[in-house]
Amino acid sequence: MLIKNKKKQTFAKDTQPNIILIKMSRSLAYVIGLLLILVGCLPPPNSVKINSTHLTMGNPSNAQANVSSPNNYLIIKPQYALSYNRSKGYANWVSWELSKSWLGSVDRQNDFRPDESLPQNWHKVTPNEYSNSGFDRGHLCPSADRTNSTANNSSTFLMTNMIPQAPELNREAWAYLEEFCRELVAQKHKLFITAGTYGTGGEGTKGATNKLNDKIEVPARIYKIIVVLPENATLNDINSDTPIIAVDFPNKNSVVQNTGWIRFVTTVADIERKTDNDFFANFPSSVQNALQNKRFDYRSTSLNVDTKCRVHNGNALYIGKSGGCYYFNSKGNKTYVDRELCDCQ
């Protein structure tokens, strides 16, 4: 009897820690399982939605604010968002909202400067690296789209917003399209715009080249995609009938000289094929597909598309929806000229 009692006592003492361990293991397994379920419910890093009005239409290259993506590095500023390419020395694309709230009377700041928001050990392009290159420091987000405050205008002169741009393009067709966008805003529209680049090799005033000072790559093409909405519209108002303007310019002086942007109209789908970007990814596939395949036609659009076409005898010629060609005389009146002078299509 004494021996049996000893055995029972010993057995009870030996098993008590084991029972505690079993219970602790079960609790730990439960906690781990719960954590795995919670982690599994989280979206993958690349699908996390980024809160910026400038990315309302989407993040076309899925840029990330991570130094491990140096050639698709996301920078979000109050004034615009961009995907920076460290190897090229400029942005893959810049996106911004344009509405009347961004426009005012602030003077152009002209304070071109490096972007200190880039990671510390990255080369920061300076304005002097464009000097005597034959190319303009071309804005992607225009200075004139940010005139409601000095700080907002100044932000457009950061070098991450600049590209080596053929002067004839920067000062003519590209500028005409920028002015047209602001005219749409004056007509009570709100725009979402993406401007970007692709390819290598352009032509400036000193001829063709692939790089500036063996550092900054020169893009071959420069595109712009514009979504046009009523000024009080919401995302729910975007549908397959929403006006889309997609334009794809060659970055070559000799090709774009004294011509307008209408000649270079294309589709978003065509730009996607050439850039591997995915535009309008924030929308249902049916709406996305419709917007991607729309081709802007100034003759049938609902928009007022009177826009600068070219310069003739010192006068800026405008082309209208009806096909007329005119300029404004010294009294501010339209003066119509031969239609052939506006052969800008």
Coordinates of C-alpha atoms in Angstrom, one line a residue:
M1 CA 0.0 0.0 0.0
L2 CA 2.8 2.4 0.9
I3 CA 4.6 1.6 -2.3
K4 CA 1.5 2.1 -4.4
N5 CA 0.8 5.5 -2.7
K6 CA 4.3 6.6 -3.5
K7 CA 3.9 5.6 -7.1
K8 CA 0.7 7.5 -7.3
Q9 CA 2.2 10.5 -5.7
T10 CA 5.2 10.5 -8.0
F11 CA 3.0 10.1 -11.1
A12 CA 0.9 13.0 -10.0
K13 CA 4.0 15.2 -9.4
D14 CA 5.6 14.3 -12.7
T15 CA 2.5 14.9 -14.9
Q16 CA 1.5 18.2 -13.5
P17 CA 4.2 20.2 -15.3
N18 CA 3.4 18.3 -18.6
I19 CA -0.2 19.2 -18.4
I20 CA 0.8 22.9 -17.9
L21 CA 3.1 22.6 -20.9
I22 CA 0.4 21.1 -23.1
K23 CA -2.0 23.9 -22.1
M24 CA 0.7 26.5 -22.9
S25 CA 1.4 24.9 -26.2
R26 CA -2.2 24.9 -27.2
S27 CA -2.6 28.6 -26.2
L28 CA 0.6 29.4 -28.2
A29 CA -0.7 27.5 -31.2
Y30 CA -4.0 29.4 -31.0
V31 CA -2.2 32.8 -30.9
I32 CA 0.1 31.9 -33.8
G33 CA -2.8 30.6 -35.8
L34 CA -4.8 33.8 -35.1
L35 CA -1.8 36.0 -36.2
L36 CA -1.4 34.0 -39.4
I37 CA -5.1 34.6 -40.2
L38 CA -4.7 38.3 -39.5
V39 CA -1.6 38.6 -41.7
G40 CA -3.3 36.6 -44.4
C41 CA -6.1 39.2 -44.4
L42 CA -3.7 42.0 -45.0
P43 CA -3.3 43.2 -48.7
P44 CA 0.1 42.6 -50.3
P45 CA 2.5 45.6 -50.1
N46 CA 2.1 46.5 -53.7
S47 CA -1.7 46.7 -53.5
V48 CA -1.9 49.1 -50.5
K49 CA -3.9 52.1 -51.6
I50 CA -1.9 55.4 -51.4
N51 CA -3.9 58.4 -50.3
S52 CA -3.1 61.2 -52.7
T53 CA -5.6 63.2 -54.8
H54 CA -2.9 63.2 -57.6
L55 CA -3.1 59.4 -57.8
T56 CA -6.9 59.3 -58.1
M57 CA -6.6 57.6 -61.5
G58 CA -4.1 55.1 -60.2
N59 CA -0.4 54.4 -59.8
P60 CA 0.4 53.4 -63.4
S61 CA 3.8 51.8 -62.8
N62 CA 3.0 50.6 -59.2
A63 CA 5.8 52.9 -57.9
Q64 CA 7.0 52.3 -54.3
A65 CA 8.5 54.6 -51.8
N66 CA 11.3 52.1 -51.3
V67 CA 15.0 52.5 -52.0
S68 CA 15.0 48.9 -53.4
S69 CA 13.0 50.4 -56.3
P70 CA 15.4 53.1 -57.5
N71 CA 14.1 53.2 -61.0
N72 CA 10.4 53.3 -60.0
Y73 CA 10.7 55.3 -56.8
L74 CA 7.4 56.9 -55.6
I75 CA 7.5 60.5 -54.4
I76 CA 4.3 62.2 -53.2
K77 CA 4.3 65.9 -52.8
P78 CA 1.4 68.2 -51.9
Q79 CA 1.5 69.5 -55.5
Y80 CA 1.9 66.3 -57.5
A81 CA 3.1 62.7 -57.3
L82 CA 5.8 61.0 -59.4
S83 CA 7.8 57.9 -60.2
Y84 CA 11.5 58.8 -60.2
N85 CA 14.1 56.9 -62.2
R86 CA 17.5 57.2 -60.6
S87 CA 19.3 55.6 -63.7
K88 CA 17.7 58.2 -66.1
G89 CA 17.9 61.2 -63.7
Y90 CA 14.3 62.2 -64.1
A91 CA 10.7 61.0 -63.6
N92 CA 9.1 58.1 -65.4
W93 CA 5.8 60.0 -64.9
V94 CA 4.3 62.8 -62.9
S95 CA 0.6 62.9 -62.0
W96 CA -1.4 65.9 -60.7
E97 CA -4.9 67.3 -60.3
L98 CA -5.7 70.5 -62.1
S99 CA -8.7 72.5 -60.9
K100 CA -9.5 76.2 -60.3
S101 CA -8.3 75.8 -56.7
W102 CA -4.7 75.4 -57.9
L103 CA -4.7 78.5 -60.1
G104 CA -4.1 82.1 -59.0
S105 CA -1.8 85.1 -59.7
V106 CA 1.5 84.1 -58.2
D107 CA 4.6 84.9 -60.4
R108 CA 6.7 82.2 -61.9
Q109 CA 9.5 81.5 -59.4
N110 CA 12.2 80.1 -61.7
D111 CA 14.1 78.6 -58.7
F112 CA 15.4 75.5 -60.4
R113 CA 17.1 73.3 -57.8
P114 CA 17.9 69.7 -56.8
D115 CA 15.2 67.7 -55.0
E116 CA 16.5 67.1 -51.5
S117 CA 13.7 64.6 -50.8
L118 CA 15.6 61.9 -52.7
P119 CA 17.4 59.3 -50.6
Q120 CA 20.6 60.8 -49.1
N121 CA 23.2 58.7 -51.1
W122 CA 21.5 59.2 -54.5
H123 CA 22.8 61.7 -57.1
K124 CA 20.6 64.8 -57.1
V125 CA 20.5 66.4 -60.6
T126 CA 21.3 70.1 -60.6
P127 CA 20.1 72.8 -63.0
N128 CA 23.7 73.2 -64.3
E129 CA 23.7 69.7 -65.7
Y130 CA 21.4 70.9 -68.5
S131 CA 23.5 74.0 -69.3
N132 CA 24.6 74.3 -73.0
S133 CA 23.0 70.9 -73.8
G134 CA 20.7 72.0 -76.5
F135 CA 17.7 70.8 -74.4
D136 CA 15.3 72.8 -72.2
R137 CA 14.7 71.9 -68.6
G138 CA 11.1 70.9 -69.5
H139 CA 8.4 70.8 -66.8
L140 CA 6.2 67.7 -66.6
C141 CA 3.8 69.3 -64.1
P142 CA 3.8 72.9 -65.5
S143 CA 4.6 76.0 -63.4
A144 CA 1.5 77.7 -64.6
D145 CA -0.7 74.8 -63.2
R146 CA 0.4 75.8 -59.7
T147 CA -0.1 79.6 -59.3
N148 CA -2.2 79.7 -56.1
S149 CA 0.8 80.1 -53.8
T150 CA 4.6 80.8 -54.0
A151 CA 5.4 77.5 -52.4
N152 CA 3.2 75.5 -54.8
N153 CA 4.7 77.2 -57.8
S154 CA 8.2 76.8 -56.5
S155 CA 7.7 73.1 -56.1
T156 CA 7.4 72.7 -59.9
F157 CA 11.0 73.8 -60.3
L158 CA 12.5 70.8 -58.5
M159 CA 14.7 68.9 -60.9
T160 CA 12.7 65.7 -60.3
N161 CA 10.0 67.4 -62.3
M162 CA 12.3 68.2 -65.2
I163 CA 13.2 66.3 -68.3
P164 CA 15.6 67.1 -71.2
Q165 CA 13.0 68.4 -73.7
A166 CA 13.5 69.5 -77.3
P167 CA 13.1 73.3 -77.2
E168 CA 10.7 73.5 -80.1
L169 CA 8.4 71.0 -78.4
N170 CA 8.6 72.6 -75.0
R171 CA 7.8 76.1 -76.3
E172 CA 5.2 75.2 -78.9
A173 CA 3.0 72.1 -79.1
W174 CA 3.6 71.0 -75.5
A175 CA 3.0 74.6 -74.3
Y176 CA -0.2 74.8 -76.4
L177 CA -1.5 71.6 -74.8
E178 CA -0.7 73.0 -71.3
E179 CA -2.6 76.2 -72.1
F180 CA -5.5 74.2 -73.5
C181 CA -5.8 72.3 -70.2
R182 CA -6.0 75.5 -68.2
E183 CA -8.6 76.8 -70.6
L184 CA -10.7 73.8 -69.9
V185 CA -10.4 74.6 -66.2
A186 CA -11.6 78.1 -66.9
Q187 CA -14.6 76.5 -68.6
K188 CA -15.5 74.8 -65.3
H189 CA -13.7 71.5 -65.7
K190 CA -11.4 69.5 -63.4
L191 CA -8.6 67.5 -64.9
F192 CA -6.4 64.6 -63.8
I193 CA -3.2 64.6 -65.8
T194 CA -0.2 62.2 -66.2
A195 CA 2.8 63.3 -68.2
G196 CA 5.7 60.9 -68.7
T197 CA 8.5 59.7 -70.9
Y198 CA 9.8 56.5 -72.6
G199 CA 12.6 55.4 -74.9
T200 CA 16.1 56.9 -75.3
G201 CA 17.5 59.5 -77.7
G202 CA 16.2 62.9 -78.5
E203 CA 17.1 65.9 -80.7
G204 CA 17.8 69.4 -79.4
T205 CA 19.3 72.5 -80.9
K206 CA 22.7 70.8 -81.0
G207 CA 21.6 67.6 -82.7
A208 CA 20.7 64.1 -81.6
T209 CA 22.0 62.6 -78.4
N210 CA 21.2 59.9 -75.8
K211 CA 22.6 61.6 -72.7
L212 CA 23.5 65.0 -71.2
N213 CA 27.0 65.0 -69.9
D214 CA 27.0 61.2 -69.8
K215 CA 24.7 61.4 -66.8
I216 CA 21.1 62.3 -67.7
E217 CA 19.3 60.2 -70.3
V218 CA 17.4 61.9 -73.0
P219 CA 13.9 60.5 -73.6
A220 CA 12.8 59.6 -77.1
R221 CA 9.1 60.3 -76.5
I222 CA 7.1 62.4 -74.1
Y223 CA 3.4 61.7 -73.5
K224 CA 0.4 63.3 -71.7
I225 CA -2.9 61.7 -70.6
I226 CA -5.7 64.0 -69.6
V227 CA -9.0 63.0 -67.9
V228 CA -11.6 65.8 -68.2
L229 CA -14.4 66.0 -65.7
P230 CA -17.0 68.7 -64.7
E231 CA -15.4 70.7 -61.8
N232 CA -17.8 69.3 -59.2
A233 CA -17.7 65.7 -60.4
T234 CA -16.7 62.7 -58.2
L235 CA -15.1 59.4 -59.1
N236 CA -18.5 57.9 -59.4
D237 CA -19.1 60.2 -62.4
I238 CA -16.3 58.7 -64.4
N239 CA -17.6 56.3 -67.1
S240 CA -16.9 55.2 -70.6
D241 CA -18.2 58.6 -72.0
T242 CA -15.6 60.6 -69.9
P243 CA -13.4 62.7 -72.3
I244 CA -9.9 61.4 -72.5
I245 CA -7.0 63.1 -74.3
A246 CA -3.8 61.1 -75.0
V247 CA -0.9 62.7 -76.8
D248 CA 2.5 61.2 -77.6
F249 CA 5.2 63.5 -78.9
P250 CA 8.6 62.7 -80.4
N251 CA 11.3 64.6 -78.5
K252 CA 12.8 66.0 -81.7
N253 CA 13.1 69.6 -82.7
S254 CA 12.9 68.9 -86.5
V255 CA 9.7 66.9 -86.2
V256 CA 7.7 69.1 -83.8
Q257 CA 8.7 72.5 -85.1
N258 CA 5.8 75.0 -85.6
T259 CA 3.0 72.4 -85.2
G260 CA 0.2 71.7 -82.8
W261 CA -0.6 68.9 -80.4
I262 CA -3.6 67.5 -82.3
R263 CA -1.2 65.9 -84.8
F264 CA 0.1 63.6 -82.1
V265 CA -3.1 62.4 -80.6
T266 CA -3.2 58.7 -79.8
T267 CA -4.9 56.3 -77.3
V268 CA -4.0 55.4 -73.8
A269 CA -3.8 51.7 -74.8
D270 CA -1.0 52.6 -77.3
I271 CA 1.0 54.4 -74.6
E272 CA 0.5 51.5 -72.3
R273 CA 2.0 49.1 -74.9
K274 CA 5.0 51.3 -75.2
T275 CA 5.6 52.0 -71.5
D276 CA 4.3 48.8 -69.7
N277 CA 2.2 51.1 -67.5
D278 CA -1.4 50.4 -66.5
F279 CA -3.5 53.5 -66.4
F280 CA -7.0 53.8 -64.7
A281 CA -6.3 50.7 -62.6
N282 CA -8.5 52.1 -59.9
F283 CA -11.7 51.6 -62.0
P284 CA -13.8 48.6 -63.0
S285 CA -12.3 46.7 -66.0
S286 CA -15.2 47.7 -68.2
V287 CA -14.6 51.4 -67.6
Q288 CA -10.8 51.0 -67.7
N289 CA -10.9 49.3 -71.1
A290 CA -13.3 51.9 -72.6
L291 CA -11.1 54.8 -71.4
Q292 CA -7.9 53.1 -72.6
N293 CA -9.2 52.7 -76.1
K294 CA -10.8 56.1 -76.7
R295 CA -9.2 58.3 -79.3
F296 CA -9.8 62.1 -78.9
D297 CA -11.4 63.7 -82.0
Y298 CA -11.6 67.5 -81.8
R299 CA -14.3 67.5 -84.5
S300 CA -16.8 65.4 -82.5
T301 CA -15.9 66.1 -78.9
S302 CA -18.3 67.8 -76.5
L303 CA -15.4 70.0 -75.3
N304 CA -14.6 73.4 -76.6
V305 CA -11.3 72.6 -78.3
D306 CA -10.2 75.9 -79.9
T307 CA -6.5 75.6 -79.3
K308 CA -3.2 77.0 -80.6
C309 CA -2.0 75.3 -83.6
R310 CA 1.1 77.1 -84.8
V311 CA 2.6 80.6 -85.3
H312 CA 2.3 82.4 -88.6
N313 CA 3.6 85.9 -89.3
G314 CA 4.0 86.5 -85.6
N315 CA 0.4 85.5 -84.9
A316 CA -0.7 82.4 -82.9
L317 CA -3.2 80.6 -85.1
Y318 CA -6.1 78.7 -83.5
I319 CA -8.0 75.8 -84.8
G320 CA -11.7 75.3 -83.7
K321 CA -14.2 72.5 -83.6
S322 CA -15.7 73.7 -86.9
G323 CA -12.3 73.5 -88.6
G324 CA -11.8 77.2 -88.9
C325 CA -8.4 78.8 -88.7
Y326 CA -8.0 82.2 -87.1
Y327 CA -5.9 84.5 -84.9
F328 CA -6.8 87.4 -82.6
N329 CA -6.2 90.8 -84.0
S330 CA -5.0 93.9 -82.0
K331 CA -8.6 94.5 -80.9
G332 CA -9.0 91.0 -79.6
N333 CA -11.3 89.9 -82.5
K334 CA -11.0 86.7 -84.4
T335 CA -9.5 87.1 -87.9
Y336 CA -10.0 84.0 -90.1
V337 CA -7.3 83.0 -92.5
D338 CA -6.7 80.2 -95.1
R339 CA -7.6 76.8 -93.5
E340 CA -4.4 75.3 -94.9
L341 CA -2.4 77.5 -92.5
C342 CA -3.8 75.4 -89.6
D343 CA -2.7 72.1 -91.1
C344 CA -1.8 70.9 -87.6
Q345 CA -3.5 67.5 -87.6

